[in-house]
Short mmCIF file of C-alpha atoms in Angstrom, two decimals:
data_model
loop_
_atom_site.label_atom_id
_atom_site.label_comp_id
_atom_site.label_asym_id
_atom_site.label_seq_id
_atom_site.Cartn_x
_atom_site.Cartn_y
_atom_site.Cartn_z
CA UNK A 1 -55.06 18.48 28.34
CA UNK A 2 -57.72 17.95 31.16
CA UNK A 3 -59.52 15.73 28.97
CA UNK A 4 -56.54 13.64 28.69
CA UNK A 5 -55.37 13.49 32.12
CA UNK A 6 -59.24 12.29 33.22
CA UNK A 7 -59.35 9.81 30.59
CA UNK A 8 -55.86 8.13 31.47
CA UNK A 9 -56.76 8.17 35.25
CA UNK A 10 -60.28 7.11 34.80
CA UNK A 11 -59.39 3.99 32.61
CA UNK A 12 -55.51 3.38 34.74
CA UNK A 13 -57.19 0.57 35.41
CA UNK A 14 -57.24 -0.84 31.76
CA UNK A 15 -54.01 1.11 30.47
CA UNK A 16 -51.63 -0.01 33.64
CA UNK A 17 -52.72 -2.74 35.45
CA UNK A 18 -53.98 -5.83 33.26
CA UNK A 19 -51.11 -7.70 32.36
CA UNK A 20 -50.72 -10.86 29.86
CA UNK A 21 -51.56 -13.58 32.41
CA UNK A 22 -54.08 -11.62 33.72
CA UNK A 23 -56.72 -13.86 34.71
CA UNK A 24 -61.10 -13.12 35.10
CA UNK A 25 -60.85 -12.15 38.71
CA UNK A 26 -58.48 -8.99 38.18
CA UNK A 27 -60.04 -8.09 35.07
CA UNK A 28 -63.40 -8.22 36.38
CA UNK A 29 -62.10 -6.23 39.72
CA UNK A 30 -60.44 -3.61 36.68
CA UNK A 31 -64.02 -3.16 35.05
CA UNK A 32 -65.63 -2.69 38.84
CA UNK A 33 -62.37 0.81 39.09
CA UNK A 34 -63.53 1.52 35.84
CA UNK A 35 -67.43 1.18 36.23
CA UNK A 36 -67.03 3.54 39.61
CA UNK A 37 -64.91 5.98 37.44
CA UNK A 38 -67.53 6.54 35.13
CA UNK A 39 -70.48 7.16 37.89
CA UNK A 40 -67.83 9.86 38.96
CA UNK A 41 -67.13 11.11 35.46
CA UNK A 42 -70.05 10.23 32.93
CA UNK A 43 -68.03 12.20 30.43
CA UNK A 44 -64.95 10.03 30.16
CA UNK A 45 -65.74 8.01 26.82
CA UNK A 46 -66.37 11.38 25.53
CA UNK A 47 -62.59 12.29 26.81
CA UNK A 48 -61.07 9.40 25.82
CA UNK A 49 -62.51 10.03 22.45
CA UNK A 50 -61.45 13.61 22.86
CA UNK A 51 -57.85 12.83 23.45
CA UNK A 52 -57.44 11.23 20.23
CA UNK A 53 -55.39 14.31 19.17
CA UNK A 54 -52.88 12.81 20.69
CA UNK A 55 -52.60 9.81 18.66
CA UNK A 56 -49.21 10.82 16.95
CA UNK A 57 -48.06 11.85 19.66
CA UNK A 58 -48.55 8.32 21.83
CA UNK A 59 -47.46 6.54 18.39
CA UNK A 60 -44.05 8.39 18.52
CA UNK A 61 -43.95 7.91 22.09
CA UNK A 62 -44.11 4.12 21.33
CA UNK A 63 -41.29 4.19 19.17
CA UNK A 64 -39.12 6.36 21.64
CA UNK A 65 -40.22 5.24 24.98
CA UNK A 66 -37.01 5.81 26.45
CA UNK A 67 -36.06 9.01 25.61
CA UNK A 68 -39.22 10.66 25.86
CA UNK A 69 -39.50 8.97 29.62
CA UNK A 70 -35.84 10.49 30.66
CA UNK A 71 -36.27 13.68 29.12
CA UNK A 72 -40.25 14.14 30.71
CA UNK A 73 -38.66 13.36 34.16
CA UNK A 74 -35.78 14.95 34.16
CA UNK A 75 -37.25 18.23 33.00
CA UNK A 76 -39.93 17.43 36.06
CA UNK A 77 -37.17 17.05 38.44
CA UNK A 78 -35.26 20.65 37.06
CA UNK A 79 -38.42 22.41 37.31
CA UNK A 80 -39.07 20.83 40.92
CA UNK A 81 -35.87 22.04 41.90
CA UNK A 82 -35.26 25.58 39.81
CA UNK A 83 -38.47 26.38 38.21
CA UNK A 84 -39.80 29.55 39.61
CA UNK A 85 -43.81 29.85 38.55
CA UNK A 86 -45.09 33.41 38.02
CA UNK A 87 -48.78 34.07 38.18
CA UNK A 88 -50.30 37.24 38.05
CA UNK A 89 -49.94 40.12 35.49
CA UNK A 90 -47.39 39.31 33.54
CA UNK A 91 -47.77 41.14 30.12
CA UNK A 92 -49.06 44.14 32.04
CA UNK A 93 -51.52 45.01 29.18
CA UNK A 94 -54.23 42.71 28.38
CA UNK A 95 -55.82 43.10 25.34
CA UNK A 96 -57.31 39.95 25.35
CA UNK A 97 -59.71 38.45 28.48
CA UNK A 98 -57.40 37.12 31.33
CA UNK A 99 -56.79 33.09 31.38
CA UNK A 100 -54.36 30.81 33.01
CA UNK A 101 -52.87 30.87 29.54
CA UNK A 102 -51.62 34.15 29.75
CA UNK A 103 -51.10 34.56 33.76
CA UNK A 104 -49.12 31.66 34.73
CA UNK A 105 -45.77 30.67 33.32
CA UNK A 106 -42.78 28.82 34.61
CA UNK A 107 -39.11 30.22 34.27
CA UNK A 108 -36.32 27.47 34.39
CA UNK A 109 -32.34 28.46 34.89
CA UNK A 110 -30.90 26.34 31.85
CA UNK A 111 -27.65 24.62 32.73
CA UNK A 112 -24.88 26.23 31.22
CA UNK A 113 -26.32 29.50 29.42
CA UNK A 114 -27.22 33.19 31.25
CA UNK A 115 -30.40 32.52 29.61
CA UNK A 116 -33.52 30.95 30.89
CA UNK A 117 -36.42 29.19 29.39
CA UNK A 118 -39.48 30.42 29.50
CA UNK A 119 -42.38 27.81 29.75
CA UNK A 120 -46.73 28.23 29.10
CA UNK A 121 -49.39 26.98 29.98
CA UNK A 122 -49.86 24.69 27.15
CA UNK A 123 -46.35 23.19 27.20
CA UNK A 124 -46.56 22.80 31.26
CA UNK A 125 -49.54 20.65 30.27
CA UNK A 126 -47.62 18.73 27.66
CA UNK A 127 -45.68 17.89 29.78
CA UNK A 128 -48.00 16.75 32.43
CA UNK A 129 -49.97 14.12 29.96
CA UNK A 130 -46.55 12.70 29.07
CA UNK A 131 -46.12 12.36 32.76
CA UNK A 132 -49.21 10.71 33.04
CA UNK A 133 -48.79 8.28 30.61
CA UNK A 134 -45.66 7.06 31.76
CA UNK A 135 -46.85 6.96 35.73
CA UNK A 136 -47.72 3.43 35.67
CA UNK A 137 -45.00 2.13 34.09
CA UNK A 138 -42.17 2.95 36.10
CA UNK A 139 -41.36 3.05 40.10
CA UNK A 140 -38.02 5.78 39.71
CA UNK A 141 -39.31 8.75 39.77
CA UNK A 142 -42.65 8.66 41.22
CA UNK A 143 -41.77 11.02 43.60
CA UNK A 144 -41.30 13.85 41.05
CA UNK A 145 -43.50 13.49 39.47
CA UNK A 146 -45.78 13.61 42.30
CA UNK A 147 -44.26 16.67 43.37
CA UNK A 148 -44.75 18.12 39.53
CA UNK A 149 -48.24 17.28 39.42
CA UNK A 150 -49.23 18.70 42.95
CA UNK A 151 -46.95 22.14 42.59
CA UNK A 152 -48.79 22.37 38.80
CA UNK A 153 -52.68 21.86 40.16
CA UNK A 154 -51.91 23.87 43.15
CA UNK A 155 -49.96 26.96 40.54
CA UNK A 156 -53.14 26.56 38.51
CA UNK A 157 -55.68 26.82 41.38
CA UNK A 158 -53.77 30.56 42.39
CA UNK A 159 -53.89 31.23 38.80
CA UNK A 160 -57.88 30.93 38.78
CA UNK A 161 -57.81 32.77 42.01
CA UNK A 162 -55.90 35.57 40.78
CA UNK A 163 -57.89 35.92 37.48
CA UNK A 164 -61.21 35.77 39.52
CA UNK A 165 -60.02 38.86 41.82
CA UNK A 166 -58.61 40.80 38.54
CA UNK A 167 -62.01 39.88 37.04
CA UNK A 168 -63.62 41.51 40.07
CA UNK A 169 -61.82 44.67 39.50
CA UNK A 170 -59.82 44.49 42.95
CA UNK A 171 -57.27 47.57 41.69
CA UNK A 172 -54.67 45.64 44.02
CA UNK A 173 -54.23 42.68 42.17
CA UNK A 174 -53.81 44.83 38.57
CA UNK A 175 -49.96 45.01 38.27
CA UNK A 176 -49.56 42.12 40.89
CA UNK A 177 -47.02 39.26 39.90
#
């Protein structure tokens, strides 16, 4: 996921801004983003390599562009307007040593039902590389996505905050949601 998200950012330069008629002067000022990327983040050919997993993934993606865009931002916008995040205890019994996996989900009202959807970790992240992928490409909705992105990172940060104190044995934080 992280991996991923780096290696999109750290090569944006490449993946969203060189165009057909590009000519030497933007794609050597593209290289220049990209060199100072990689004195930030040595490790992103090693993450670009590492998101190859997701090869299918952008292949479908190709083939479905559309879709996959309108769906991806409209499930950003429903969570930036109804999603309620819960961090904290939530299974009440940990086995298993605490991670953001298992103390941070998202709970979305679905349209319609009584019911609501339950979403982890791993799909919040899903959804956040498809976000990231389509970024570049389109002006409308920019602003969710934004918003997505920030309210995610800053869910994640309490998440590490709240695993560190559990970890810590503060006895306040054991049942806290």
């Amino acid at each position: 996921g992280a991996c991923f998200h780096d290696a999109v950012m750290g090569y944006s330069p490449f993946i969203y801004e060189l165009k057909k008629n590009t000519d030497f002067g933007d794609l050597e000022s593209s290289v220049m983003k990209i060199q100072k990327a990689l004195k930030s983040d040595p490790r992103l050919p090693e993450k670009l390599s590492d998101s190859a997993r997701y090869l299918e993934w952008l292949k479908t993606l190709r083939e479905s562009h559309g879709s996959v865009e309108t769906s991806s931002l409209s499930l950003a916008e429903a969570i930036n307007h109804k999603g309620i995040y819960t961090v904290g205890n939530i299974e009440q019994s940990h086995e298993e040593k605490l991670s953001l996996e298992n103390v941070l989900q998202l709970n979305l009202h679905e349209v319609g039902t009584e019911g609501q959807k339950k979403y982890t970790l791993t799909e919040l992240k899903e959804l956040q590389n498809k976000l990231m992928l389509m970024s570049g490409k389109r002006e409308c909705g920019k602003e969710q996505v934004a918003r997505f992105m920030e309210d995610f990172n800053n869910v994640q940060r309490l998440g590490k905050a709240f695993i560190e104190l559990y970890s810590f044995g503060n006895m306040l934080y054991r049942n806290w949601r």
